[in-house]
N, CA, C and O atoms as a DFTB+ gen file, in Angstrom:
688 C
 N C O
     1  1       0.825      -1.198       0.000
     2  2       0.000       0.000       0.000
     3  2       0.866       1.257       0.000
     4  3       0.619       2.111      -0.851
     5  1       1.880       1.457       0.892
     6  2       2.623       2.555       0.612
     7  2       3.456       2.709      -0.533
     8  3       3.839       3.858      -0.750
     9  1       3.878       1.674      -1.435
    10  2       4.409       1.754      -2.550
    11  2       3.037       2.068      -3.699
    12  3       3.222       2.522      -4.829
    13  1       2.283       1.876      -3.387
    14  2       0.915       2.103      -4.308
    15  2       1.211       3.753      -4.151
    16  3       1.554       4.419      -5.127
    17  1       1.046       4.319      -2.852
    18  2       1.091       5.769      -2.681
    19  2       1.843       6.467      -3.592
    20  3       1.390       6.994      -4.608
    21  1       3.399       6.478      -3.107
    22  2       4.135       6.917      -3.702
    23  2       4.109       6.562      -5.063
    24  3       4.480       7.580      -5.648
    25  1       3.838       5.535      -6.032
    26  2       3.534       5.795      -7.079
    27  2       2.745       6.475      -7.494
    28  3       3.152       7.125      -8.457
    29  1       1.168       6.758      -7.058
    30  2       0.570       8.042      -7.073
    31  2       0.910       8.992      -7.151
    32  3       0.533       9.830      -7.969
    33  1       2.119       9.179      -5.902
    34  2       2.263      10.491      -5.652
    35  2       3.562      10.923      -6.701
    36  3       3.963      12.086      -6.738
    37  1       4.084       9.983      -7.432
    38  2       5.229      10.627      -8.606
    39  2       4.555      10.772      -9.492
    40  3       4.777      11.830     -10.081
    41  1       3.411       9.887     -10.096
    42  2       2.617      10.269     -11.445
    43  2       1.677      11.328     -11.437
    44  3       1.118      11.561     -12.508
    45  1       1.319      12.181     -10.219
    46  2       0.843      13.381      -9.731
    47  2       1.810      14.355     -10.209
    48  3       1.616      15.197     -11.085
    49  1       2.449      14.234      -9.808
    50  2       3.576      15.515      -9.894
    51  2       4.471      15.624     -11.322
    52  3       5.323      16.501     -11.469
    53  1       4.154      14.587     -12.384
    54  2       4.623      14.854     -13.297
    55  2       3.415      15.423     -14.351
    56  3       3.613      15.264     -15.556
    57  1       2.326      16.001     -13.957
    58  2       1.693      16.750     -14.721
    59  2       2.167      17.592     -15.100
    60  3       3.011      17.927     -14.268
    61  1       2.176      18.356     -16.072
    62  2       2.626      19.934     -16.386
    63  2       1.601      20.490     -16.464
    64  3       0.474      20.011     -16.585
    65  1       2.169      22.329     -16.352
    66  2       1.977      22.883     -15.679
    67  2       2.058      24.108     -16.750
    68  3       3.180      24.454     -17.120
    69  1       0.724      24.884     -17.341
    70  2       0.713      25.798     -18.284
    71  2       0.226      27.410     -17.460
    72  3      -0.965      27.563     -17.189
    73  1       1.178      28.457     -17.139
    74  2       1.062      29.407     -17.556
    75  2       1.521      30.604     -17.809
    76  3       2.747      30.635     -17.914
    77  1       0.821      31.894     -17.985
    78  2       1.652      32.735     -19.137
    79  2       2.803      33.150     -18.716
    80  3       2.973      33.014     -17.505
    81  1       4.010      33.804     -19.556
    82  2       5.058      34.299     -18.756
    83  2       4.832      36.054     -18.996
    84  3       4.744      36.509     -20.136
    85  1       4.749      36.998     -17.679
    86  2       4.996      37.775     -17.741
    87  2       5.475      38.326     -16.529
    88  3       5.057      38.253     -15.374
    89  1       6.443      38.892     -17.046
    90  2       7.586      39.455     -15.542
    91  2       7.456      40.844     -15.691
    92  3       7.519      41.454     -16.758
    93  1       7.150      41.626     -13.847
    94  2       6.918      42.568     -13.647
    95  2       5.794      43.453     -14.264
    96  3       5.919      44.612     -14.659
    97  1       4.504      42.567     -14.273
    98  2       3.858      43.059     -15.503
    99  2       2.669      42.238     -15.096
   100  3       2.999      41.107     -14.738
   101  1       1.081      42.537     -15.037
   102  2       0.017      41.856     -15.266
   103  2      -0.289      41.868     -16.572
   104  3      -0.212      42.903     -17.234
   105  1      -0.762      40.421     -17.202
   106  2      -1.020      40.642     -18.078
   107  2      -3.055      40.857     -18.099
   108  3      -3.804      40.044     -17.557
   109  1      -3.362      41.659     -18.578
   110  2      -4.748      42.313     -18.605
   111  2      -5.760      41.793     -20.131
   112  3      -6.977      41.613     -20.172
   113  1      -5.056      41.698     -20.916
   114  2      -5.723      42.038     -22.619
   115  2      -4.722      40.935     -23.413
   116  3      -3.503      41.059     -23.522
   117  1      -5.379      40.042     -23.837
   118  2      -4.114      38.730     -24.829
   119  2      -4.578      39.441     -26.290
   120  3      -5.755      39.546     -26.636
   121  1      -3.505      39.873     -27.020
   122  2      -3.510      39.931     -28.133
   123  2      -4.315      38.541     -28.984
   124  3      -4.432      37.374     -28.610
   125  1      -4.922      39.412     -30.615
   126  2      -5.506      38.385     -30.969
   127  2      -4.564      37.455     -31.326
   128  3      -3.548      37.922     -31.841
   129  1      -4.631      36.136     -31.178
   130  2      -3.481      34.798     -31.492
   131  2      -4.798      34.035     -32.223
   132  3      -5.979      33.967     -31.882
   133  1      -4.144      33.551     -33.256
   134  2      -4.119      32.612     -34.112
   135  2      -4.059      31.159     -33.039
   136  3      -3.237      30.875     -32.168
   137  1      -5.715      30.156     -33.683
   138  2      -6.249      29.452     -32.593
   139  2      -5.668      27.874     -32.539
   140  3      -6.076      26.895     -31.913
   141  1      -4.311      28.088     -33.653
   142  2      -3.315      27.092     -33.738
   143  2      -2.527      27.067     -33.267
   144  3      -1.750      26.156     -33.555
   145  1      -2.266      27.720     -32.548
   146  2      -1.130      27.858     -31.325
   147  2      -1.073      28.932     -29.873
   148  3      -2.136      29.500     -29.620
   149  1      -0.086      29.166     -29.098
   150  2      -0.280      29.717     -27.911
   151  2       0.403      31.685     -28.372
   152  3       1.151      31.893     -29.327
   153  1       0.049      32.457     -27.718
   154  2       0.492      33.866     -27.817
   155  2       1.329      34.242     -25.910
   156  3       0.581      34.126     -24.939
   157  1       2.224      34.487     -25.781
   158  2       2.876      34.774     -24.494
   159  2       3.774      36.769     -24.847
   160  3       4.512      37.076     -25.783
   161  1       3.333      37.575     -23.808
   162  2       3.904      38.351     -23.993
   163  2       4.725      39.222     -22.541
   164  3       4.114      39.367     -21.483
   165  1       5.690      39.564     -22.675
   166  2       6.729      39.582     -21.252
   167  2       6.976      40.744     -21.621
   168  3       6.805      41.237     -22.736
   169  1       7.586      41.434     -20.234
   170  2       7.822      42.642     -19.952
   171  2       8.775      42.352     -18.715
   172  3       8.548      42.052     -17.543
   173  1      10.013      42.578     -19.500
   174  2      11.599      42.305     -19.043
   175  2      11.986      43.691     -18.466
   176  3      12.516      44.552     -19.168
   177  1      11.705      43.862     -17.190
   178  2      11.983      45.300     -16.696
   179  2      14.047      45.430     -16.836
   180  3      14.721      44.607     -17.455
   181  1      14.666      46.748     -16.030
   182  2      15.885      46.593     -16.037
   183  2      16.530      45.877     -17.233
   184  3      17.446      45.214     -16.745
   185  1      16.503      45.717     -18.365
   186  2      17.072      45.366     -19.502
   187  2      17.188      46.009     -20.776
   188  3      16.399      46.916     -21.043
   189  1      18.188      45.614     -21.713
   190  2      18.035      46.502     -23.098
   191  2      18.558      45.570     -23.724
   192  3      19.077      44.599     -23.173
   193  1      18.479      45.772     -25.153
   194  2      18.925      45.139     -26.534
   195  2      19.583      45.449     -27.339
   196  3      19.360      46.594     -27.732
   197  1      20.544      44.813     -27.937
   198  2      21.003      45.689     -29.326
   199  2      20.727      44.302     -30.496
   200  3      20.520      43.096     -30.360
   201  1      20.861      45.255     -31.678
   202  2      20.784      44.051     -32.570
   203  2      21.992      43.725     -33.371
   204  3      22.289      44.369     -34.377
   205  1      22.756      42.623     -32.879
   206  2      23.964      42.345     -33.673
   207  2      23.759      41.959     -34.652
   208  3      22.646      41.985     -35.176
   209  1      24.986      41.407     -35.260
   210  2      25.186      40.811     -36.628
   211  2      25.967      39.208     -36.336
   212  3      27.013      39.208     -35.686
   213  1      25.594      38.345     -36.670
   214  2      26.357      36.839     -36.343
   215  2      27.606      37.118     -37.852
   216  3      27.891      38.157     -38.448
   217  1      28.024      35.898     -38.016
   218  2      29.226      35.591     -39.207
   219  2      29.334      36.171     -40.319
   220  3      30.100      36.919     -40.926
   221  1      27.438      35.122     -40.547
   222  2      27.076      35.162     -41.937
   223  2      26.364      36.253     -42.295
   224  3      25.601      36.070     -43.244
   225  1      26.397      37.846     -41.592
   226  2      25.736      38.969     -42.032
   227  2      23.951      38.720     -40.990
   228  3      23.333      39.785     -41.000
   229  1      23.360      37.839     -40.387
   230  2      22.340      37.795     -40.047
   231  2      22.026      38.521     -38.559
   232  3      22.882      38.540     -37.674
   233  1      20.962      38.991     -38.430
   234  2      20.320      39.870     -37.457
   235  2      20.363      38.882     -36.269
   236  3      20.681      37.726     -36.550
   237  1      20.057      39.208     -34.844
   238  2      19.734      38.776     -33.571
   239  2      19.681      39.328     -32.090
   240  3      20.747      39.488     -31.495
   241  1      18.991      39.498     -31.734
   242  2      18.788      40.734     -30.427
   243  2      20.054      39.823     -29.367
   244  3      20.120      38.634     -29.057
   245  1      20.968      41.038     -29.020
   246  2      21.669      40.843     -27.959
   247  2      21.156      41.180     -26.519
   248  3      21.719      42.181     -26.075
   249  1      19.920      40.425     -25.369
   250  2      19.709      40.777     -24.392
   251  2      20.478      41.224     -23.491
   252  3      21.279      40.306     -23.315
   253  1      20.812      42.287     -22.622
   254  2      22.005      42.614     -21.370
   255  2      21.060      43.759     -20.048
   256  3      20.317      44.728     -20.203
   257  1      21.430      43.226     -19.138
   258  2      21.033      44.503     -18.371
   259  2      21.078      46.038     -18.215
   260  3      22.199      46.490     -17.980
   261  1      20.051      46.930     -18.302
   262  2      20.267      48.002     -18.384
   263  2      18.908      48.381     -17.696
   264  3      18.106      47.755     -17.002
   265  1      18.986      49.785     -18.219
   266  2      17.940      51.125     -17.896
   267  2      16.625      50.927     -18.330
   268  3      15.655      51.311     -17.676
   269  1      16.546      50.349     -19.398
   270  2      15.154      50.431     -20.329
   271  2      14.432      49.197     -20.355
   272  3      14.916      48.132     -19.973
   273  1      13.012      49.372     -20.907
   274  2      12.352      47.649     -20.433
   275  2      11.939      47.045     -21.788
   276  3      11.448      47.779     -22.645
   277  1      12.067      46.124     -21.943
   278  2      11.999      45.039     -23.199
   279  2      10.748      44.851     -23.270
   280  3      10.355      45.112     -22.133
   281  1       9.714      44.509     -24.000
   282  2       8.472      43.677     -24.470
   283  2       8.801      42.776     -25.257
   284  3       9.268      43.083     -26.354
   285  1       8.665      41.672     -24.949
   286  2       8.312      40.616     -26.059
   287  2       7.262      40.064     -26.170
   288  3       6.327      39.957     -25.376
   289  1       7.434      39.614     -27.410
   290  2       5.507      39.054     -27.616
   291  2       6.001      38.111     -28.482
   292  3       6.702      38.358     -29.463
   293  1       5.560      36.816     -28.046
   294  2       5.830      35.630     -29.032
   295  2       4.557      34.682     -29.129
   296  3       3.742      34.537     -28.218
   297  1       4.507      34.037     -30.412
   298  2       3.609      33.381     -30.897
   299  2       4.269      32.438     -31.110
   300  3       5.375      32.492     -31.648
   301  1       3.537      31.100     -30.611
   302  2       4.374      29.560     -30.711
   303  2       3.185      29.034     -31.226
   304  3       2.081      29.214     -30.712
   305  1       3.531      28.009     -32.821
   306  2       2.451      27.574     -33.549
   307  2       2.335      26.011     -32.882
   308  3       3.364      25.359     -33.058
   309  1       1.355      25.371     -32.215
   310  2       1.658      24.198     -31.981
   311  2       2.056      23.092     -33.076
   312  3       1.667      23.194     -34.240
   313  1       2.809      22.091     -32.656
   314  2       3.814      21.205     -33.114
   315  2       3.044      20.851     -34.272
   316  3       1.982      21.473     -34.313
   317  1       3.225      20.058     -35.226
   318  2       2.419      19.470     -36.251
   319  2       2.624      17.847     -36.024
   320  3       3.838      17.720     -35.863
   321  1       2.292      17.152     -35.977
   322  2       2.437      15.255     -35.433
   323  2       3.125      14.929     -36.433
   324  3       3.294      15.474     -37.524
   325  1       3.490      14.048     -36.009
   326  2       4.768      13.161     -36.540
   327  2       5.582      13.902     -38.234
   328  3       5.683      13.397     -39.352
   329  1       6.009      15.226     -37.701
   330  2       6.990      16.148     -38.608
   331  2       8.201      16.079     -37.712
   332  3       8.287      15.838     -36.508
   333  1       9.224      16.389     -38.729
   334  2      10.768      16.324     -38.057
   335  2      10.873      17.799     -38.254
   336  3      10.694      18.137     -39.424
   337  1      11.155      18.920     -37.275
   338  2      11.791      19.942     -37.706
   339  2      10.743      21.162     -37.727
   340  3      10.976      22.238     -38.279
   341  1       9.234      20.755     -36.863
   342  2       8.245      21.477     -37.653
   343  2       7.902      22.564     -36.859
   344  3       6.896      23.266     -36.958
   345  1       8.693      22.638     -36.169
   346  2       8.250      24.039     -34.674
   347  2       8.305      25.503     -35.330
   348  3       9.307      25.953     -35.885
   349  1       7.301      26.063     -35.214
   350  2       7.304      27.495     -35.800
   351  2       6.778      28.896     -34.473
   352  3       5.868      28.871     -33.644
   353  1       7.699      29.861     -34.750
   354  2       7.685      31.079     -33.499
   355  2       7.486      32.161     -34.409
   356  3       8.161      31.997     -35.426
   357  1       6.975      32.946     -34.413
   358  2       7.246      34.523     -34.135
   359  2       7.447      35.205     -33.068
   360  3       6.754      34.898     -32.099
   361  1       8.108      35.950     -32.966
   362  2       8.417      36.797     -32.016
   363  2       8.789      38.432     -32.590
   364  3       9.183      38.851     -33.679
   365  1       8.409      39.184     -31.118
   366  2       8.435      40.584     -31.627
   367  2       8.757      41.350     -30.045
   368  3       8.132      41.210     -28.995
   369  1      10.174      42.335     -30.389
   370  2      11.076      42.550     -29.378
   371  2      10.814      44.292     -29.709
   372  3      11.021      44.760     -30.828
   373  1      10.299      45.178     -28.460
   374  2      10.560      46.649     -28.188
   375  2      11.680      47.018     -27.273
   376  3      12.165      46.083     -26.635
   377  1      12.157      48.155     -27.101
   378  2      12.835      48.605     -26.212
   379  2      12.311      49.506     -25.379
   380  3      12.659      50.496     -26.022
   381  1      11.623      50.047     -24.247
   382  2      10.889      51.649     -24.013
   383  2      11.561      51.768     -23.175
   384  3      12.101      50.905     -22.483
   385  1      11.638      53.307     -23.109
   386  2      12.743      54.467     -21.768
   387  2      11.473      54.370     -21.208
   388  3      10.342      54.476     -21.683
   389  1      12.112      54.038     -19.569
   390  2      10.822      54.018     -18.574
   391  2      10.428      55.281     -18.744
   392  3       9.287      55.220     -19.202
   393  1      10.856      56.729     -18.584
   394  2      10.526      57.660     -18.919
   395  2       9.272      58.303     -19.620
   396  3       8.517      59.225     -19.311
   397  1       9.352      57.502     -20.616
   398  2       8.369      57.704     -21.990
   399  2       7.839      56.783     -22.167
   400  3       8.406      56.394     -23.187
   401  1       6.905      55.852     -21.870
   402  2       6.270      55.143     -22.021
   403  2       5.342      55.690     -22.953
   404  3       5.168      54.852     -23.838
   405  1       4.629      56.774     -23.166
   406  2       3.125      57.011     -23.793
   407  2       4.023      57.498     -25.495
   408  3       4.648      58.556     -25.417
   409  1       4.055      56.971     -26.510
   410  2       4.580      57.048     -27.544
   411  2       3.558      57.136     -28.704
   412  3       2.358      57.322     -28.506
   413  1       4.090      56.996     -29.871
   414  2       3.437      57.027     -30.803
   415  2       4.036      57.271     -32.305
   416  3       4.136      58.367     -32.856
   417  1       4.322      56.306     -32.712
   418  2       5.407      56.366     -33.528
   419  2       4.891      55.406     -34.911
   420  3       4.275      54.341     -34.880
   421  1       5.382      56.197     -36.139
   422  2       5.059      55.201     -37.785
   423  2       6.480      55.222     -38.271
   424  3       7.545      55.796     -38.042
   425  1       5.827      54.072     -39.257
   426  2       7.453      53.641     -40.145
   427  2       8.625      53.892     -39.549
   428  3       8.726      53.458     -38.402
   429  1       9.758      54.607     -40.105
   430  2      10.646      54.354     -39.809
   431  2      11.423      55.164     -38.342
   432  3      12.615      55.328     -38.079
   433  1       9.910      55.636     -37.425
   434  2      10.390      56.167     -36.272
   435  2      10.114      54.730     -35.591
   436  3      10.191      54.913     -34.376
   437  1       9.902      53.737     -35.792
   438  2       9.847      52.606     -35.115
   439  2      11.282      52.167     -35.111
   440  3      11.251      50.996     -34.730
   441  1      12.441      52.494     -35.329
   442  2      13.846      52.279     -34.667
   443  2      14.090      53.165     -33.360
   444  3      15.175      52.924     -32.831
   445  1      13.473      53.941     -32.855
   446  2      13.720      54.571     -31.839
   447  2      13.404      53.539     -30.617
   448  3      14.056      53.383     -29.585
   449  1      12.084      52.807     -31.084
   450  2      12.090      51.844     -29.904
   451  2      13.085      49.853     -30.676
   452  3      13.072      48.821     -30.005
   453  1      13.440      49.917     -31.436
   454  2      14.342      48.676     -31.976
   455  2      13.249      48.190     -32.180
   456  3      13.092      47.511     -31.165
   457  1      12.067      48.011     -32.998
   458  2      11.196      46.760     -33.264
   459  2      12.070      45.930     -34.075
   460  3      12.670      46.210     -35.113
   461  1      12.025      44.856     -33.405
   462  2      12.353      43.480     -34.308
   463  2      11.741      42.984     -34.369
   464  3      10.874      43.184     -33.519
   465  1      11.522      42.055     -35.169
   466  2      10.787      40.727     -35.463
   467  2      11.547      39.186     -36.147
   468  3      12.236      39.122     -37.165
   469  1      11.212      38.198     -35.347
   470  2      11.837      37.161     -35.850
   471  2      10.859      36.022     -36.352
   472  3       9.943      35.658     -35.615
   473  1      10.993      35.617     -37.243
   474  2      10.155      33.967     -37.924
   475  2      11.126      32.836     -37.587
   476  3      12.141      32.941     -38.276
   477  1      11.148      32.046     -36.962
   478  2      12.002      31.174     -36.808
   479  2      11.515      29.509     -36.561
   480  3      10.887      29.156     -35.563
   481  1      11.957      28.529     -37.727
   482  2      11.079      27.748     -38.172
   483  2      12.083      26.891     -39.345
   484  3      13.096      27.518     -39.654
   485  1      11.955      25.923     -39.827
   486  2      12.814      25.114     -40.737
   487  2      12.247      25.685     -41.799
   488  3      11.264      25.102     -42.256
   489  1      12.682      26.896     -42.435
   490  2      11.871      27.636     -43.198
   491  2      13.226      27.938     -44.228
   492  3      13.931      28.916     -43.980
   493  1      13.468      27.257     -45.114
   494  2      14.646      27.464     -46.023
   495  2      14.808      28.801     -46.510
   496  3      14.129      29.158     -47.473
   497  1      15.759      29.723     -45.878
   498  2      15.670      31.155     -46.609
   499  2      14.707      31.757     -46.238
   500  3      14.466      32.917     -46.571
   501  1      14.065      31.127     -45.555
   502  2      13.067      32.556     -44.927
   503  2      12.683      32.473     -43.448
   504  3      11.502      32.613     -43.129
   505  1      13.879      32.193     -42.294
   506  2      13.784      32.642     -41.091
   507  2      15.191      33.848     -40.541
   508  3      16.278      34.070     -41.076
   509  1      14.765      34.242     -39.680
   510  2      15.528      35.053     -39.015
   511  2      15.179      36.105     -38.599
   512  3      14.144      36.462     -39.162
   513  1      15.587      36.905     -37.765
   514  2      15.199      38.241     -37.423
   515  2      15.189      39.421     -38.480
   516  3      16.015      39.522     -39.387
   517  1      14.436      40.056     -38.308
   518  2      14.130      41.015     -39.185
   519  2      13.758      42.337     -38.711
   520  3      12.690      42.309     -38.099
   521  1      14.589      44.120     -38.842
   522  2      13.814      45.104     -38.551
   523  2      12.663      45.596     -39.144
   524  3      12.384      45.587     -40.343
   525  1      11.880      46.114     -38.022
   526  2      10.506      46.426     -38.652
   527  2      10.624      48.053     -38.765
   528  3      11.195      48.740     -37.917
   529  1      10.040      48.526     -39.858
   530  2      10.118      50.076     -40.075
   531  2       9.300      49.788     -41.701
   532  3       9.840      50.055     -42.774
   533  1       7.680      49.095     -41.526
   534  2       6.738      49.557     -41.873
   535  2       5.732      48.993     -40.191
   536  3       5.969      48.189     -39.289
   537  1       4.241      50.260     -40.604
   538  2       3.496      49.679     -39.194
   539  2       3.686      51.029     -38.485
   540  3       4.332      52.052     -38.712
   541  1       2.881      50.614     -37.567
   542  2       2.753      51.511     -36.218
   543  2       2.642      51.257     -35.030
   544  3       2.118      50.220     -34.623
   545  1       3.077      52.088     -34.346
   546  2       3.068      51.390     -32.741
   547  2       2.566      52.742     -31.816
   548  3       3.199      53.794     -31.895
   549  1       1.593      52.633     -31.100
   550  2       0.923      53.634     -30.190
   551  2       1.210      52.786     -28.505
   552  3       1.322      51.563     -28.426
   553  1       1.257      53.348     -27.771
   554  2       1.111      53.234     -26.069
   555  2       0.775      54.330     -25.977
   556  3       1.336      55.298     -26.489
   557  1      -0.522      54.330     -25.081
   558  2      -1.355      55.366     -24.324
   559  2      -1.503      54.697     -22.861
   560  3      -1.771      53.497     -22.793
   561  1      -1.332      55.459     -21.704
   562  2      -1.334      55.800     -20.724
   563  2      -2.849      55.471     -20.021
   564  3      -3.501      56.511     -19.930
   565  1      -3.593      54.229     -19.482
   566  2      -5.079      54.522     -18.942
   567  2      -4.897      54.080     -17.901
   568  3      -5.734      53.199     -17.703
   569  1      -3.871      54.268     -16.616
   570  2      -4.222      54.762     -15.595
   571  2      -2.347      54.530     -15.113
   572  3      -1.432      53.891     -15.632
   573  1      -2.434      55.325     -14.009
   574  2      -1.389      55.419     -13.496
   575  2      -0.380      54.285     -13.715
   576  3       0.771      54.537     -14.071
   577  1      -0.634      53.552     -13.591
   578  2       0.225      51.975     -13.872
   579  2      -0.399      51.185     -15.078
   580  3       0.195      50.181     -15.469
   581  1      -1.646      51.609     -15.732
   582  2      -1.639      50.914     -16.969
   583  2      -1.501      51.513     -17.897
   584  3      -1.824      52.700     -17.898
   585  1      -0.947      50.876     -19.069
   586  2      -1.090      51.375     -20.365
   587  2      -1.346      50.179     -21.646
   588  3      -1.122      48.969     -21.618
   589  1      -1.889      51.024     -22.727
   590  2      -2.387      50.123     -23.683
   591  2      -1.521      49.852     -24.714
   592  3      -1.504      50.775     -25.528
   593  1      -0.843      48.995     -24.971
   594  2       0.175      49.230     -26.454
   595  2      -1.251      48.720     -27.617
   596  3      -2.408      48.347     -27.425
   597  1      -0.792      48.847     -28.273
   598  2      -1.440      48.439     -30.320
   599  2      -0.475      48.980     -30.870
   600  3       0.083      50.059     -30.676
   601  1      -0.197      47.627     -32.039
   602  2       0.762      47.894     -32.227
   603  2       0.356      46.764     -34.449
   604  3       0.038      45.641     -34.838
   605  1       0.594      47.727     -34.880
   606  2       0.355      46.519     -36.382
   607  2       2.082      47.172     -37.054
   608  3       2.897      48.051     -36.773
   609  1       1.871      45.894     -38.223
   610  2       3.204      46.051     -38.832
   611  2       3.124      45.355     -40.054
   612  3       1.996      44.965     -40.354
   613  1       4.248      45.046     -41.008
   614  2       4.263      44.725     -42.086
   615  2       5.793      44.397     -41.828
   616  3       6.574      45.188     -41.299
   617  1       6.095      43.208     -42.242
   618  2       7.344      42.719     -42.939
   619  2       7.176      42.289     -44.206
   620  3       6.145      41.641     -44.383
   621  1       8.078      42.500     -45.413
   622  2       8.381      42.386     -46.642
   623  2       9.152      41.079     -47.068
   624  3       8.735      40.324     -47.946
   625  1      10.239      40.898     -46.406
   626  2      11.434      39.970     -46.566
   627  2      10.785      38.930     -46.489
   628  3      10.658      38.332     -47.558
   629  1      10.216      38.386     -45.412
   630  2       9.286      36.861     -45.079
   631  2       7.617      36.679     -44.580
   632  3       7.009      37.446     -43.834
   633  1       7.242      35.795     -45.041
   634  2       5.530      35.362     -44.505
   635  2       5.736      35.601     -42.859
   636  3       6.651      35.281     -42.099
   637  1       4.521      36.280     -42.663
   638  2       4.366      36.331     -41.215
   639  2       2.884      36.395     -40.375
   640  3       2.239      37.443     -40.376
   641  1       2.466      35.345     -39.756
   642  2       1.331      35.155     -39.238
   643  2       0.988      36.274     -38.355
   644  3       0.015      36.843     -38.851
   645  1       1.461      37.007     -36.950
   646  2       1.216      37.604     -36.406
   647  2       1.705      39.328     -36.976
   648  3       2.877      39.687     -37.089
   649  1       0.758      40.008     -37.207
   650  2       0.452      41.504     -37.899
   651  2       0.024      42.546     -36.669
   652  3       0.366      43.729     -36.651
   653  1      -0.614      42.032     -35.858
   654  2      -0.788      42.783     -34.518
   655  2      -1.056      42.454     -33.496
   656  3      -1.721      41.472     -33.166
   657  1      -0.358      43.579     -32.582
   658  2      -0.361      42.788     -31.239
   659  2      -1.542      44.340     -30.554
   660  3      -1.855      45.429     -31.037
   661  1      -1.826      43.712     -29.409
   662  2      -2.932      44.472     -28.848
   663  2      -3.230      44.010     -27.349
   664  3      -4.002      43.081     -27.113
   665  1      -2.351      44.951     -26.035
   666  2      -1.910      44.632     -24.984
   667  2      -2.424      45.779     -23.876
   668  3      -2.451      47.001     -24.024
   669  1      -2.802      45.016     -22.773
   670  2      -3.235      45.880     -21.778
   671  2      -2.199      45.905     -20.715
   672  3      -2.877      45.504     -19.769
   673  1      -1.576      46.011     -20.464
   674  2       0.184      45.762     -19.377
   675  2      -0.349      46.942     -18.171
   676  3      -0.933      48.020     -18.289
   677  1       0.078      46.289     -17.161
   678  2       0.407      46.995     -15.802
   679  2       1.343      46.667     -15.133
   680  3       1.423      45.595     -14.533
   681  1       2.401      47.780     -15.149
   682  2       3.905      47.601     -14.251
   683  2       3.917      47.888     -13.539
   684  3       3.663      49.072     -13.320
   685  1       4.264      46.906     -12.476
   686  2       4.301      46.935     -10.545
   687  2       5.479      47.969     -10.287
   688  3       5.808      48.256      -9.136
């Protein structure tokens, strides 16, 4: 009987365990996501980004600690069954000066906050990070600690499922 238990009690505890990630940040409002997969969006206080260059000339956000706070917003397409190789992400990386949060910015003033965007996926020639500077990005201010981002865009270079994000954030 006590070995009955404890087997219970290990096949209990290997349930997993789903939910969203957001640091320093309630999340309030889920952007619309596409009903084939999951949408997660974080708010990386104390941090900043730059966007390097690897070997072969290709883009990639360098995360490091700093002054300014990161957003990410990623879209994970669930797996496809029995495919080798078939995992597909978008993701989409801001930078904001705590300062200035309430913005409002088109085309190519969207480098002031680094929008990136990455497709990343067994996608021959068409994954990698990519700057965004078509689109728009607004944050407005609705209450002392909240604010609303909307945010749409356009990439050229590669297919991209997620076009807008649309977020209610409150920073503790």
């Amino acid at each position: 009987m006590k070995y009955l238990f404890l087997l219970f009690l290990l096949i209990c505890s290997c349930a997993s365990k789903q939910h969203a990630t957001v640091i320093d940040s309630t999340q309030v409002n889920a952007s619309p996501c596409p009903e084939d997969g999951d949408c997660t969006f974080e708010v990386l206080s104390n941090q900043s980004f730059s966007i390097e260059k690897d070997g072969i000339g290709a883009l990639y956000p360098k995360v490091v600690d700093g002054n300014t706070i990161i957003l990410k917003f990623e879209y994970k397409r669930n797996d496809i069954p029995n495919t080798v190789d078939g995992q597909y992400r978008e993701l989409v990386y801001l930078e904001l000066n705590r300062d200035h949060l309430e913005i409002d910015l088109k085309e190519d003033e969207l480098n002031y906050v680094k929008a990136l965007f990455a497709r990343l996926c067994f996608c021959r020639g068409q994954t990698g990070y990519y700057i965004i500077n078509q689109g728009q990005l607004s944050i407005k201010k609705l209450s002392e600690s909240q604010y609303h981002l909307k945010m749409r865009f356009k990439i050229d270079e590669v297919p991209q499922v997620i076009s807008e994000i649309d977020e209610v954030i409150s920073f503790k």
